[in-house]
Amino acid sequence: MKIAVQVYSVRDAIDDEKSLLKALEKIKEIGYDGVEFAGYFGASAETLKAKLDELGLVCVGGHIGLDDFKGDKLAETMEFQHKLGVKTIGVGGAPHRTMEECVKTGKVLGRAAQYGKEKYGIDTYYHNHTEEFKPLRNKRLPIDVIGSYCSLEIDTYWSFYAGIDNYKFLLDHMDNIVHIHLKDGTDGKPKALGEGTNDIKAVVRAAKAMEIEWLIVENDDPVPNGFEDIARSLKYLKSII
């Protein structure tokens, strides 16, 4: 089992291509095996891939906008991801407040998944927050509606905060989950792993049972800064794997 980090966690240190490349160096120095991007800051796929290869990092995916999967943008998006060498790409959230929104979001991602798989072998996923576990008027969960069209990346702090039993949910949905976000927190405020109330050990047990290849660390609100926060998370995670 390998460990990646969502680059959004160190966004305080990134504002352009140069600082993004420096951030990748620091991520490798801390000890991570891979990254999941949240924006490319103008860097080309070729530039990023060369830097990743130089450092020995793997790009496991990325969070991009739903519009990047629509119309003429879809081919451009998948070509970019293919050049990065990713096997999965997704969104960090999209409209899901009503059944109609869930279906529209799901259909966009479903078409992207079909196109990406057929042309490049790239899967497409949806990343949740808490609201995707609040029942719609027809009692269905948005995460289940959207997940009927595409793969899922489960953010296990937001699912936990929604009252979900992560261990059970992950195993029940294992055939459709491509990534797991490991995140901790208290009362809706994200924290470094091991510093909140989420049962991280249960999530790791589930991930092992699922034979998940990558665990992805993320913190939306790192303290005192992104790099120090993800270093603490990595240390804790390695102590329980």
XYZ file of N, CA and C in Angstrom:
723
model
N 0.844 -1.198 0.000
C 0.000 0.000 0.000
C 0.878 1.247 0.000
N 0.633 2.134 -0.966
C 1.439 3.343 -1.107
C 0.652 4.569 -0.666
N 1.378 5.638 -0.355
C 0.743 6.825 0.216
C 0.998 8.045 -0.665
N -0.082 8.706 -1.043
C -0.010 9.937 -1.814
C -0.595 11.072 -0.977
N -0.427 12.289 -1.470
C -1.019 13.439 -0.789
C -1.764 14.282 -1.814
N -2.902 14.806 -1.415
C -3.626 15.754 -2.240
C -2.897 17.096 -2.127
N -2.426 17.599 -3.261
C -1.570 18.795 -3.272
C -2.302 20.024 -2.734
N -3.621 19.980 -2.708
C -4.405 21.068 -2.105
C -3.979 21.307 -0.660
N -3.460 20.278 -0.011
C -3.046 20.385 1.390
C -1.888 21.357 1.586
N -1.116 21.599 0.530
C 0.038 22.509 0.648
C -0.139 23.732 -0.255
N -1.384 24.094 -0.502
C -1.675 25.209 -1.401
C -1.122 26.539 -0.910
N -0.860 26.634 0.416
C -0.309 27.881 0.949
C 1.083 28.169 0.392
N 1.731 27.162 -0.178
C 3.088 27.332 -0.703
C 3.121 27.404 -2.231
N 1.955 27.418 -2.869
C 1.908 27.348 -4.336
C 1.107 28.503 -4.918
N 1.719 29.205 -5.869
C 0.965 30.233 -6.582
C 1.320 30.315 -8.062
N 2.255 29.475 -8.518
C 2.614 29.461 -9.930
C 3.314 28.135 -10.253
N 3.720 27.974 -11.491
C 4.352 26.727 -11.913
C 5.626 26.437 -11.125
N 6.451 27.450 -10.940
C 7.724 27.247 -10.247
C 7.509 26.759 -8.818
N 6.587 27.385 -8.104
C 6.354 26.980 -6.715
C 5.668 25.618 -6.640
N 4.889 25.264 -7.665
C 4.299 23.925 -7.709
C 5.392 22.868 -7.831
N 6.352 23.105 -8.696
C 7.440 22.141 -8.867
C 8.281 22.032 -7.595
N 8.482 23.159 -6.921
C 9.217 23.128 -5.644
C 8.424 22.369 -4.583
N 7.099 22.515 -4.624
C 6.256 21.796 -3.669
C 6.365 20.286 -3.876
N 6.445 19.879 -5.125
C 6.604 18.454 -5.406
C 7.914 17.933 -4.819
N 8.955 18.727 -4.906
C 10.245 18.330 -4.320
C 10.110 18.136 -2.808
N 9.413 19.070 -2.161
C 9.248 18.994 -0.712
C 8.379 17.796 -0.326
N 7.346 17.528 -1.106
C 6.476 16.377 -0.843
C 7.279 15.077 -0.890
N 8.150 14.983 -1.881
C 9.006 13.796 -1.983
C 9.968 13.724 -0.803
N 10.524 14.848 -0.433
C 11.471 14.901 0.688
C 10.806 14.449 1.987
N 9.535 14.804 2.174
C 8.804 14.406 3.378
C 8.608 12.899 3.417
N 8.477 12.282 2.228
C 8.389 10.827 2.195
C 7.194 10.243 1.476
N 6.450 11.056 0.739
C 5.285 10.551 0.010
C 5.695 9.855 -1.277
N 4.843 8.921 -1.693
C 5.090 8.151 -2.919
C 4.403 8.751 -4.133
N 3.354 9.530 -3.908
C 2.593 10.053 -5.036
C 1.830 11.311 -4.674
N 1.178 11.885 -5.674
C 0.400 13.102 -5.478
C -0.910 13.000 -6.243
N -1.881 13.734 -5.740
C -3.128 13.970 -6.451
C -3.221 15.489 -6.603
N -3.263 15.955 -7.830
C -3.241 17.395 -8.069
C -4.600 18.042 -7.796
N -4.548 19.356 -7.543
C -5.753 20.179 -7.429
C -5.448 21.487 -8.158
N -5.255 21.383 -9.464
C -4.827 22.523 -10.262
C -3.386 22.348 -10.706
N -3.073 22.922 -11.856
C -1.749 22.717 -12.462
C -0.955 24.016 -12.630
N -1.561 25.141 -12.284
C -0.878 26.431 -12.231
C -0.123 26.750 -13.525
N -0.719 26.389 -14.643
C -0.137 26.711 -15.936
C 0.937 25.763 -16.413
N 1.322 24.800 -15.608
C 2.360 23.845 -16.012
C 1.797 22.866 -17.034
N 2.600 22.534 -18.018
C 2.170 21.565 -19.022
C 2.243 20.156 -18.449
N 1.523 19.255 -19.068
C 1.576 17.857 -18.641
C 2.989 17.305 -18.795
N 3.667 17.715 -19.858
C 5.032 17.231 -20.108
C 5.989 17.697 -19.008
N 5.847 18.957 -18.593
C 6.706 19.497 -17.538
C 6.461 18.777 -16.221
N 5.196 18.580 -15.889
C 4.857 17.906 -14.635
C 5.317 16.453 -14.634
N 5.093 15.764 -15.748
C 5.491 14.360 -15.824
C 7.002 14.222 -15.684
N 7.744 15.114 -16.319
C 9.201 15.063 -16.226
C 9.660 15.271 -14.783
N 9.010 16.201 -14.080
C 9.376 16.463 -12.689
C 9.009 15.280 -11.801
N 7.838 14.724 -12.026
C 7.419 13.562 -11.246
C 8.387 12.393 -11.440
N 8.772 12.160 -12.682
C 9.703 11.066 -12.978
C 11.067 11.314 -12.339
N 11.498 12.565 -12.386
C 12.788 12.932 -11.776
C 12.782 12.633 -10.277
N 11.651 12.913 -9.620
C 11.551 12.747 -8.174
C 11.152 11.330 -7.758
N 10.643 10.558 -8.694
C 10.148 9.238 -8.342
C 8.772 9.277 -7.707
N 7.977 10.292 -8.088
C 6.607 10.412 -7.613
C 5.644 9.924 -8.690
N 4.481 9.448 -8.262
C 3.438 9.003 -9.181
C 2.239 9.928 -9.055
N 1.679 10.333 -10.175
C 0.434 11.091 -10.142
C -0.712 10.095 -10.116
N -1.459 10.059 -9.014
C -2.539 9.083 -8.876
C -3.884 9.640 -9.323
N -3.944 10.935 -9.594
C -5.200 11.528 -10.028
C -5.185 13.028 -9.855
N -6.367 13.612 -9.858
C -6.473 15.058 -9.705
C -7.919 15.481 -9.568
N -8.115 16.648 -8.966
C -9.435 17.245 -8.875
C -9.516 18.385 -9.885
N -10.398 18.257 -10.851
C -10.606 19.301 -11.840
C -12.093 19.613 -11.877
N -12.474 20.649 -12.627
C -13.860 21.068 -12.659
C -14.736 20.168 -13.517
N -16.023 20.127 -13.200
C -16.952 19.323 -13.986
C -16.969 19.772 -15.441
N -16.807 21.076 -15.673
C -16.824 21.593 -17.051
C -15.686 21.025 -17.895
N -14.612 20.585 -17.237
C -13.485 20.012 -17.976
C -13.822 18.655 -18.582
N -14.959 18.097 -18.190
C -15.397 16.819 -18.743
C -16.512 16.973 -19.773
N -16.864 18.217 -20.084
C -17.999 18.464 -20.973
C -17.550 18.824 -22.391
N -18.325 18.423 -23.374
C -18.139 18.846 -24.751
C -16.736 18.644 -25.278
N -16.241 19.681 -25.962
C -14.923 19.613 -26.579
C -13.796 19.546 -25.554
N -14.069 19.951 -24.310
C -13.030 19.933 -23.284
C -12.641 18.517 -22.872
N -13.554 17.566 -23.065
C -13.303 16.205 -22.596
C -12.065 15.596 -23.240
N -11.953 15.718 -24.561
C -10.799 15.134 -25.253
C -9.499 15.776 -24.778
N -9.522 17.097 -24.613
C -8.340 17.827 -24.140
C -7.960 17.388 -22.728
N -8.969 17.227 -21.882
C -8.736 16.801 -20.501
C -8.088 15.429 -20.444
N -8.640 14.486 -21.172
C -8.113 13.128 -21.122
C -6.732 13.011 -21.755
N -6.462 13.810 -22.769
C -5.128 13.811 -23.369
C -4.097 14.316 -22.359
N -4.453 15.377 -21.627
C -3.571 15.929 -20.599
C -3.287 14.877 -19.526
N -4.334 14.212 -19.067
C -4.161 13.212 -18.018
C -3.360 12.009 -18.516
N -3.573 11.645 -19.762
C -2.803 10.550 -20.354
C -1.316 10.884 -20.362
N -0.984 12.110 -20.696
C 0.416 12.532 -20.695
C 1.006 12.519 -19.283
N 0.163 12.766 -18.275
C 0.626 12.705 -16.886
C 0.819 11.261 -16.420
N 0.191 10.343 -17.137
C 0.317 8.939 -16.784
C -0.664 8.467 -15.733
N -1.772 9.213 -15.541
C -2.715 8.822 -14.503
C -3.644 7.703 -14.976
N -4.160 6.954 -14.019
C -5.138 5.908 -14.300
C -6.545 6.356 -13.926
N -6.627 7.422 -13.119
C -7.925 7.932 -12.669
C -7.878 9.452 -12.596
N -9.012 10.092 -12.873
C -9.126 11.544 -12.758
C -10.550 11.854 -12.316
N -10.730 12.912 -11.543
C -12.074 13.173 -11.042
C -12.334 14.612 -10.661
N -13.478 14.806 -10.011
C -13.869 16.124 -9.526
C -13.905 16.107 -8.007
N -13.640 17.261 -7.420
C -13.667 17.381 -5.969
C -15.029 17.752 -5.434
N -16.038 17.686 -6.299
C -17.396 18.049 -5.940
C -18.093 18.651 -7.149
N -19.399 18.507 -7.216
C -20.191 19.024 -8.331
C -21.642 19.087 -7.866
N -22.535 19.734 -8.631
C -23.929 19.868 -8.191
C -24.566 18.535 -7.803
N -25.229 18.522 -6.607
C -25.789 17.275 -6.084
C -26.942 17.512 -5.120
N -27.499 18.707 -5.097
C -28.517 19.056 -4.101
C -29.860 18.392 -4.365
N -30.155 18.097 -5.622
C -31.411 17.464 -5.983
C -31.128 16.212 -6.803
N -32.155 15.400 -6.979
C -32.001 14.209 -7.798
C -31.597 14.600 -9.210
N -32.204 15.655 -9.726
C -31.902 16.103 -11.088
C -30.436 16.512 -11.218
N -29.926 17.238 -10.222
C -28.517 17.641 -10.256
C -27.601 16.426 -10.172
N -27.942 15.483 -9.325
C -27.123 14.271 -9.191
C -27.052 13.510 -10.508
N -28.192 13.387 -11.176
C -28.227 12.665 -12.439
C -27.416 13.404 -13.501
N -27.549 14.726 -13.564
C -26.786 15.497 -14.544
C -25.287 15.367 -14.296
N -24.888 15.491 -13.035
C -23.475 15.335 -12.687
C -23.004 13.929 -13.023
N -23.793 12.949 -12.640
C -23.424 11.564 -12.899
C -23.274 11.264 -14.376
N -24.178 11.797 -15.187
C -24.117 11.526 -16.627
C -22.869 12.134 -17.261
N -22.488 13.327 -16.817
C -21.264 13.948 -17.340
C -20.056 13.075 -17.002
N -19.979 12.645 -15.760
C -18.841 11.831 -15.338
C -18.898 10.431 -15.945
N -20.100 9.927 -16.145
C -20.235 8.627 -16.781
C -19.750 8.640 -18.222
N -20.093 9.680 -18.960
C -19.605 9.802 -20.347
C -18.094 9.953 -20.366
N -17.575 10.725 -19.399
C -16.125 10.900 -19.315
C -15.442 9.573 -19.024
N -16.040 8.796 -18.121
C -15.468 7.490 -17.779
C -15.437 6.576 -19.000
N -16.507 6.571 -19.762
C -16.568 5.716 -20.950
C -15.528 6.139 -21.973
N -15.438 7.447 -22.212
C -14.470 7.957 -23.183
C -13.044 7.671 -22.716
N -12.758 7.981 -21.460
C -11.405 7.807 -20.942
C -10.959 6.360 -20.939
N -11.879 5.461 -20.577
C -11.532 4.040 -20.540
C -11.279 3.501 -21.937
N -12.133 3.879 -22.877
C -12.012 3.354 -24.233
C -10.754 3.862 -24.925
N -10.418 5.131 -24.689
C -9.289 5.724 -25.421
C -7.952 5.552 -24.712
N -7.953 5.673 -23.373
C -6.681 5.679 -22.644
C -6.631 4.711 -21.457
N -7.742 4.081 -21.116
C -7.766 3.253 -19.922
C -7.813 4.070 -18.647
N -8.357 5.291 -18.735
C -8.450 6.193 -17.575
C -9.861 6.155 -17.006
N -9.982 5.940 -15.700
C -11.270 5.949 -15.029
C -11.578 7.361 -14.523
N -12.849 7.612 -14.205
C -13.290 8.926 -13.734
C -14.034 8.760 -12.412
N -13.741 9.641 -11.439
C -14.329 9.490 -10.107
C -14.904 10.782 -9.560
N -15.762 10.599 -8.561
C -16.378 11.717 -7.844
C -15.928 11.665 -6.391
N -15.518 12.821 -5.871
C -15.058 12.951 -4.481
C -16.149 13.643 -3.665
N -16.470 13.057 -2.533
C -17.577 13.562 -1.714
C -17.158 14.570 -0.658
N -18.184 15.289 -0.181
C -18.104 16.015 1.074
C -19.223 15.466 1.971
N -19.621 16.175 2.992
C -20.644 15.652 3.900
C -22.020 15.584 3.250
N -22.344 16.596 2.432
C -23.708 16.715 1.927
C -24.136 15.548 1.041
N -23.187 14.864 0.434
C -23.548 13.747 -0.443
C -24.102 12.548 0.326
N -24.055 12.624 1.666
C -24.614 11.560 2.491
C -25.936 11.979 3.140
N -26.482 13.121 2.720
C -27.789 13.551 3.200
C -28.848 13.112 2.194
N -29.860 12.344 2.630
C -30.843 11.791 1.698
C -31.579 12.852 0.884
N -31.830 12.525 -0.380
C -32.665 13.347 -1.231
C -34.128 13.117 -0.858
N -35.031 13.809 -1.534
C -36.454 13.657 -1.212
C -36.943 12.228 -1.438
N -36.307 11.524 -2.371
C -36.710 10.135 -2.639
C -35.954 9.143 -1.757
N -35.254 9.680 -0.752
C -34.523 8.900 0.259
C -33.188 8.343 -0.243
N -32.888 8.488 -1.519
C -31.594 8.015 -2.013
C -30.501 8.998 -1.613
N -29.280 8.487 -1.463
C -28.144 9.355 -1.141
C -27.520 9.872 -2.427
N -27.157 11.160 -2.478
C -26.475 11.680 -3.666
C -25.250 10.863 -4.059
N -24.487 10.382 -3.057
C -23.273 9.619 -3.362
C -23.616 8.346 -4.117
N -24.769 7.746 -3.799
C -25.174 6.523 -4.483
C -25.696 6.806 -5.887
N -26.396 7.920 -6.035
C -26.909 8.279 -7.364
C -25.753 8.576 -8.306
N -24.854 9.446 -7.889
C -23.710 9.798 -8.735
C -22.827 8.576 -8.966
N -22.652 7.765 -7.912
C -21.811 6.588 -8.023
C -22.374 5.504 -8.924
N -23.629 5.634 -9.331
C -24.186 4.672 -10.284
C -23.724 4.962 -11.705
N -23.092 6.128 -11.899
C -22.600 6.518 -13.214
C -21.075 6.461 -13.327
N -20.373 6.624 -12.221
C -18.909 6.715 -12.264
C -18.320 6.084 -11.008
N -17.010 6.065 -10.940
C -16.329 5.558 -9.747
C -16.336 6.609 -8.644
N -15.919 6.200 -7.455
C -15.942 7.086 -6.299
C -14.576 7.181 -5.632
N -14.317 8.359 -5.096
C -13.196 8.581 -4.190
C -13.827 9.035 -2.881
N -13.738 8.220 -1.850
C -14.419 8.528 -0.598
C -13.499 9.300 0.341
N -13.930 10.517 0.658
C -13.253 11.318 1.674
C -13.794 10.855 3.015
N -12.958 10.133 3.748
C -13.440 9.416 4.924
C -13.604 10.295 6.166
N -13.166 11.556 6.116
C -13.561 12.435 7.227
C -14.946 12.987 6.994
N -15.235 13.428 5.775
C -16.565 13.989 5.528
C -17.649 12.924 5.629
N -17.342 11.695 5.250
C -18.324 10.627 5.444
C -18.519 10.352 6.943
N -17.422 10.318 7.690
C -17.493 10.135 9.141
C -18.302 11.259 9.780
N -18.056 12.498 9.360
C -18.759 13.651 9.927
C -20.251 13.590 9.607
N -20.587 12.910 8.515
C -21.998 12.734 8.149
C -22.662 11.606 8.929
N -21.890 10.905 9.766
C -22.448 9.840 10.585
C -22.345 8.459 9.974
N -21.514 8.326 8.952
C -21.368 7.060 8.251
C -20.347 6.172 8.958
N -20.633 4.882 9.020
C -19.668 3.887 9.491
C -18.722 3.622 8.320
N -17.548 4.222 8.364
C -16.627 4.138 7.226
C -16.252 2.711 6.863
N -15.958 1.912 7.867
C -15.527 0.536 7.590
C -16.595 -0.208 6.795
N -17.829 -0.119 7.239
C -18.927 -0.804 6.562
C -19.182 -0.205 5.176
N -19.212 1.119 5.095
C -19.500 1.759 3.813
C -18.446 1.415 2.768
N -17.189 1.482 3.163
C -16.114 1.186 2.212
C -16.193 -0.245 1.702
N -16.430 -1.179 2.588
C -16.511 -2.577 2.158
C -17.772 -2.833 1.326
N -18.877 -2.180 1.704
C -20.122 -2.363 0.951
C -20.027 -1.803 -0.472
N -19.163 -0.788 -0.663
C -19.049 -0.125 -1.962
C -17.688 -0.367 -2.625
N -16.980 -1.371 -2.158
C -15.597 -1.560 -2.587
C -15.433 -1.724 -4.095
N -16.428 -2.284 -4.759
C -16.298 -2.517 -6.200
C -16.330 -1.224 -7.006
N -16.784 -0.134 -6.376
C -16.884 1.125 -7.112
C -15.966 2.211 -6.572
N -15.128 1.889 -5.593
C -14.232 2.887 -4.993
C -12.821 2.714 -5.553
N -12.298 3.778 -6.151
C -10.949 3.715 -6.724
C -9.896 4.358 -5.831
N -10.328 5.312 -4.985
C -9.392 5.973 -4.081
C -10.061 6.228 -2.735
N -9.230 6.312 -1.699
C -9.694 6.693 -0.368
C -8.894 7.905 0.089
N -9.616 8.945 0.504
C -8.976 10.098 1.129
C -8.929 9.871 2.627
N -7.755 9.866 3.188
C -7.585 9.792 4.628
C -7.501 11.204 5.174
N -8.469 11.519 6.013
C -8.534 12.859 6.598
C -9.081 12.725 8.003
N -8.592 13.538 8.893
C -9.061 13.531 10.274
C -9.698 14.885 10.572
N -10.299 15.002 11.748
C -10.897 16.269 12.111
C -11.724 16.149 13.379
N -12.183 17.304 13.843
C -13.045 17.374 15.019
C -14.125 18.412 14.774
N -15.370 18.016 14.948
C -16.514 18.927 14.808
C -16.518 19.664 13.476
N -16.169 18.948 12.413
C -16.213 19.536 11.078
C -14.984 20.331 10.697
N -13.989 20.378 11.559
C -12.753 21.098 11.251
C -11.636 20.093 10.998
N -11.119 20.037 9.767
C -10.071 19.059 9.445
C -8.809 19.250 10.278
N -8.159 18.130 10.560
C -6.906 18.135 11.312
C -5.962 17.106 10.701
N -4.707 17.143 11.115
C -3.742 16.135 10.675
C -4.182 14.768 11.189
N -3.772 13.725 10.507
C -4.163 12.370 10.898
C -3.706 12.063 12.322
N -4.607 11.458 13.091
C -4.297 11.120 14.466
C -4.566 12.231 15.455
N -5.004 13.399 14.952
C -5.236 14.549 15.829
C -6.715 14.897 15.941
N -7.576 14.073 15.351
C -9.005 14.323 15.407
C -9.749 13.121 15.949
N -11.028 13.015 15.610
C -11.890 11.973 16.157
C -12.245 10.885 15.155
N -11.811 11.014 13.908
C -12.098 9.974 12.925
C -11.336 8.696 13.287
N -11.957 7.552 12.998
C -11.303 6.275 13.279
C -10.430 5.900 12.088
N -9.243 6.482 12.032
C -8.336 6.269 10.909
C -7.910 4.804 10.822
N -7.748 4.157 11.960
C -7.327 2.756 11.949
C -8.374 1.873 11.274
N -9.649 2.169 11.478
C -10.713 1.394 10.837
C -10.693 1.600 9.327
N -10.423 2.821 8.908
C -10.330 3.103 7.471
C -9.174 2.337 6.851
N -8.040 2.321 7.528
C -6.877 1.581 7.021
C -7.185 0.091 6.946
N -7.876 -0.432 7.945
C -8.252 -1.854 7.905
C -9.143 -2.149 6.702
N -10.077 -1.259 6.448
C -10.956 -1.434 5.291
C -10.166 -1.367 3.999
N -9.261 -0.404 3.910
C -8.453 -0.245 2.699
C -7.628 -1.490 2.420
N -7.092 -2.082 3.480
C -6.318 -3.320 3.316
C -7.218 -4.453 2.835
N -8.416 -4.556 3.408
C -9.349 -5.599 2.994
C -9.774 -5.423 1.544
N -9.844 -4.160 1.105
C -10.237 -3.842 -0.265
C -9.077 -3.970 -1.246
N -7.872 -4.104 -0.705
C -6.647 -4.129 -1.506
C -6.487 -2.845 -2.317
N -6.806 -1.721 -1.667
C -6.617 -0.405 -2.273
C -5.122 -0.159 -2.477
N -4.768 0.303 -3.666
C -3.355 0.514 -3.968
C -2.807 1.770 -3.307
N -3.595 2.844 -3.279
C -3.128 4.132 -2.784
C -4.024 4.656 -1.675
N -3.419 5.156 -0.619
C -4.098 5.977 0.371
C -3.692 7.417 0.108
N -4.663 8.324 0.094
C -4.367 9.722 -0.223
C -4.660 10.586 0.997
N -3.639 11.238 1.498
C -3.751 12.118 2.662
C -4.214 13.496 2.207
N -5.123 14.080 2.976
C -5.559 15.447 2.659
C -5.918 16.182 3.941
N -5.639 17.472 3.972
C -6.131 18.352 5.030
C -6.540 19.675 4.399
N -7.815 20.024 4.546
C -8.322 21.276 3.972
C -7.828 22.503 4.723
N -7.402 22.312 5.973
C -7.058 23.449 6.832
C -5.813 23.122 7.654
N -4.649 22.987 6.983
C -3.431 22.543 7.678
C -2.890 23.563 8.674
N -2.256 23.038 9.740
C -1.700 23.858 10.813
C -0.317 23.336 11.172
N 0.697 24.182 11.336
C 0.706 25.634 11.090
C 0.848 25.978 9.611
N 1.239 24.970 8.809
C 1.319 25.141 7.360
C 1.174 23.762 6.720
N 1.030 23.761 5.409
C 0.762 22.520 4.709
C 1.828 21.459 4.872
N 3.082 21.842 4.717
C 4.151 20.845 4.749
C 4.333 20.214 6.132
N 4.276 21.040 7.171
C 4.409 20.486 8.525
C 3.229 19.583 8.858
N 2.048 19.965 8.398
C 0.848 19.192 8.666
C 0.896 17.824 7.985
N 1.243 17.802 6.702
C 1.257 16.514 5.996
C 2.407 15.627 6.458
N 3.447 16.240 7.016
C 4.542 15.438 7.585
C 4.057 14.706 8.835
N 3.287 15.398 9.687
C 2.735 14.750 10.878
C 1.769 13.639 10.477
N 0.956 13.905 9.469
C 0.003 12.896 9.012
C 0.712 11.656 8.500
N 1.772 11.848 7.736
C 2.504 10.717 7.198
C 3.143 9.893 8.309
N 3.713 10.570 9.280
C 4.336 9.869 10.402
C 3.304 9.005 11.123
N 2.139 9.579 11.382
C 1.098 8.824 12.087
C 0.629 7.655 11.235
N 0.388 7.904 9.950
C -0.134 6.859 9.081
C 0.828 5.680 8.993
N 2.098 5.970 8.852
C 3.088 4.896 8.762
C 3.148 4.095 10.054
N 2.792 4.709 11.183
C 2.849 4.008 12.464
C 1.701 3.022 12.647
N 0.654 3.132 11.819
C -0.508 2.249 12.002
C -0.735 1.301 10.814
N -0.023 1.519 9.734
C -0.211 0.625 8.572
C 0.426 -0.749 8.830
